Amino acid sequence: MSGDGGTPLAKILLVEDNEMNRDMLSRRLVRKGYEVVLACDGQAGVDMAAAEAPDLILMDMSLPALDGWEATRRLKAAPATRHVPVIALTAHAMSGDRDKALEAGCNDYDTKPIDLPRLLGKIESLLGPAATQKDPAPTRTE
Ligand code: MN
C-alpha cells in the first residue's frame, strides 16, 4: 500500500537503543522519502530484519541484548538476511571499530553524530540508483 507521499524510496531498518537518536534519524529519513522501521536492541534488530525484509539496515554498534557486531554476524549468517546491506553506526571514530564492523560483515561504516548528507550518500550507493531519488536535470550556466 502506498501512502499519500507516493511509493517510499526503500525500506530502512534502524537499530538504535538511544531514543533521541532513533527518533531524530528516523524522522529525517522519512522526510527524505524512506520508509523506516525501528528496533531498540540487537536481538529485536535481527528479528525485525527477518520479519520486515528491509532494503538496508542502519546498525548502531553499542546495543543491549546483542551488540551491533554480533547482530550483524547473525544477519550475515542467515540466508534470508545476508544480502541486506548493513551500515554500522558508532559513536567513536576509532579505526578498530571500523575494522571490527567490516569483519562482522557490515558493508559500510559511519560515525555519530550523524552527518545526514554523508550518510545518505552511503545509503544511496548501497541501494543503487533505482532506489534513490533522481537528481534534477543539470542546469547549464553558460
Ligand atoms: Mn547505542
CSV table of C-alpha atoms and ligand atoms in Angstrom, one decimal:
chain,number,residue,atom,x,y,z
A,1,MET,CA,0.0,0.0,0.0
A,2,SER,CA,1.5,3.4,-0.9
A,3,GLY,CA,0.9,6.5,1.1
A,4,ASP,CA,0.0,10.0,0.0
A,5,GLY,CA,3.6,10.8,-0.5
A,6,GLY,CA,3.9,8.1,-3.1
A,7,THR,CA,6.0,4.9,-3.0
A,8,PRO,CA,8.8,5.1,-0.5
A,9,LEU,CA,12.3,5.0,-2.0
A,10,ALA,CA,13.2,2.0,0.1
A,11,LYS,CA,12.6,0.4,3.5
A,12,ILE,CA,15.3,1.1,6.1
A,13,LEU,CA,15.6,-0.8,9.4
A,14,LEU,CA,17.1,1.5,12.0
A,15,VAL,CA,18.5,-0.4,15.0
A,16,GLU,CA,19.3,2.1,17.7
A,17,ASP,CA,18.8,1.9,21.5
A,18,ASN,CA,19.1,5.7,22.2
A,19,GLU,CA,15.5,7.0,21.9
A,20,MET,CA,16.5,10.6,20.9
A,21,ASN,CA,18.9,9.4,18.2
A,22,ARG,CA,16.4,6.9,16.9
A,23,ASP,CA,13.6,9.5,16.7
A,24,MET,CA,15.7,12.2,15.1
A,25,LEU,CA,17.3,10.0,12.5
A,26,SER,CA,14.1,8.2,11.6
A,27,ARG,CA,12.2,11.5,11.2
A,28,ARG,CA,14.9,12.8,8.9
A,29,LEU,CA,15.0,9.6,6.8
A,30,VAL,CA,11.2,9.7,6.5
A,31,ARG,CA,11.4,13.3,5.3
A,32,LYS,CA,13.8,12.2,2.6
A,33,GLY,CA,11.2,9.7,1.4
A,34,TYR,CA,12.3,6.4,3.0
A,35,GLU,CA,10.1,4.0,4.9
A,36,VAL,CA,11.7,3.4,8.3
A,37,VAL,CA,11.1,0.5,10.7
A,38,LEU,CA,12.7,0.6,14.2
A,39,ALA,CA,14.3,-1.8,16.6
A,40,CYS,CA,15.7,-0.9,20.1
A,41,ASP,CA,18.2,-3.6,20.6
A,42,GLY,CA,20.3,-6.1,18.7
A,43,GLN,CA,18.0,-9.1,19.1
A,44,ALA,CA,15.0,-7.1,18.0
A,45,GLY,CA,17.1,-5.9,15.1
A,46,VAL,CA,17.7,-9.5,14.0
A,47,ASP,CA,14.1,-10.4,14.4
A,48,MET,CA,12.8,-7.3,12.6
A,49,ALA,CA,15.2,-7.9,9.7
A,50,ALA,CA,13.7,-11.3,9.1
A,51,ALA,CA,10.1,-10.1,9.6
A,52,GLU,CA,10.2,-6.8,7.7
A,53,ALA,CA,12.7,-7.6,4.8
A,54,PRO,CA,14.2,-4.1,4.8
A,55,ASP,CA,16.3,-3.0,1.8
A,56,LEU,CA,19.0,-1.7,4.1
A,57,ILE,CA,19.9,-1.7,7.8
A,58,LEU,CA,21.5,1.1,9.9
A,59,MET,CA,23.0,-0.7,12.9
A,60,ASP,CA,24.2,1.1,16.0
A,61,MET,CA,27.1,-1.0,17.3
A,62,SER,CA,26.6,-0.3,21.0
A,63,LEU,CA,23.3,-2.0,21.8
A,64,PRO,CA,21.7,-4.1,24.6
A,65,ALA,CA,20.7,-7.7,24.3
A,66,LEU,CA,23.1,-8.3,21.3
A,67,ASP,CA,25.6,-5.7,20.3
A,68,GLY,CA,25.7,-4.5,16.7
A,69,TRP,CA,28.7,-6.6,15.8
A,70,GLU,CA,27.0,-9.9,16.9
A,71,ALA,CA,23.6,-8.9,15.4
A,72,THR,CA,25.4,-8.2,12.1
A,73,ARG,CA,27.2,-11.5,12.2
A,74,ARG,CA,23.9,-13.3,12.7
A,75,LEU,CA,22.2,-11.3,9.9
A,76,LYS,CA,25.1,-12.2,7.5
A,77,ALA,CA,24.9,-15.9,8.6
A,78,ALA,CA,21.2,-16.2,7.8
A,79,PRO,CA,20.2,-16.9,4.2
A,80,ALA,CA,17.1,-14.7,4.5
A,81,THR,CA,19.0,-11.6,5.5
A,82,ARG,CA,22.6,-12.0,4.4
A,83,HIS,CA,22.1,-10.0,1.2
A,84,VAL,CA,20.7,-6.9,3.1
A,85,PRO,CA,23.4,-4.2,3.2
A,86,VAL,CA,24.3,-3.1,6.7
A,87,ILE,CA,25.8,0.3,7.6
A,88,ALA,CA,27.4,0.3,11.1
A,89,LEU,CA,27.0,3.4,13.2
A,90,THR,CA,29.3,4.1,16.1
A,91,ALA,CA,29.9,7.0,18.4
A,92,HIS,CA,33.7,6.7,18.1
A,93,ALA,CA,35.8,7.2,15.1
A,94,MET,CA,38.2,4.6,16.3
A,95,SER,CA,39.9,2.7,13.5
A,96,GLY,CA,39.5,-0.5,15.4
A,97,ASP,CA,35.7,-0.1,15.4
A,98,ARG,CA,35.7,0.3,11.7
A,99,ASP,CA,37.7,-2.9,11.1
A,100,LYS,CA,35.6,-4.8,13.6
A,101,ALA,CA,32.4,-3.7,11.8
A,102,LEU,CA,33.7,-4.7,8.4
A,103,GLU,CA,34.9,-8.0,9.8
A,104,ALA,CA,31.4,-8.6,11.3
A,105,GLY,CA,30.0,-8.2,7.7
A,106,CYS,CA,29.0,-4.6,7.7
A,107,ASN,CA,29.0,-3.2,4.2
A,108,ASP,CA,29.9,0.3,5.3
A,109,TYR,CA,30.5,2.4,8.4
A,110,ASP,CA,29.7,5.8,9.7
A,111,THR,CA,30.2,7.7,12.9
A,112,LYS,CA,27.9,9.7,15.1
A,113,PRO,CA,26.9,12.4,15.4
A,114,ILE,CA,25.3,11.7,12.1
A,115,ASP,CA,26.2,13.9,9.1
A,116,LEU,CA,23.0,13.3,7.1
A,117,PRO,CA,24.2,14.2,3.6
A,118,ARG,CA,27.2,11.9,4.1
A,119,LEU,CA,25.1,9.1,5.5
A,120,LEU,CA,22.5,9.5,2.7
A,121,GLY,CA,25.4,9.2,0.2
A,122,LYS,CA,26.4,5.8,1.7
A,123,ILE,CA,22.8,4.6,1.8
A,124,GLU,CA,22.2,5.6,-1.8
A,125,SER,CA,25.4,4.0,-3.1
A,126,LEU,CA,24.5,0.7,-1.4
A,127,LEU,CA,20.8,0.8,-2.6
A,128,GLY,CA,21.8,1.6,-6.1
A,129,PRO,CA,20.4,4.2,-8.5
A,130,ALA,CA,17.0,2.5,-8.9
A,131,ALA,CA,16.1,3.1,-5.3
A,132,THR,CA,17.2,6.6,-4.9
A,133,GLN,CA,15.9,10.0,-5.9
A,134,LYS,CA,16.7,11.2,-9.3
A,135,ASP,CA,18.9,14.3,-9.4
A,136,PRO,CA,17.2,17.3,-11.0
A,137,ALA,CA,18.3,17.9,-14.6
A,138,PRO,CA,21.6,19.7,-14.6
A,139,THR,CA,21.3,23.4,-15.3
A,140,ARG,CA,23.9,24.9,-17.6
A,141,THR,CA,25.2,28.3,-16.6
A,142,GLU,CA,26.9,29.0,-19.9
B,1,MN,MN,23.7,2.6,21.4
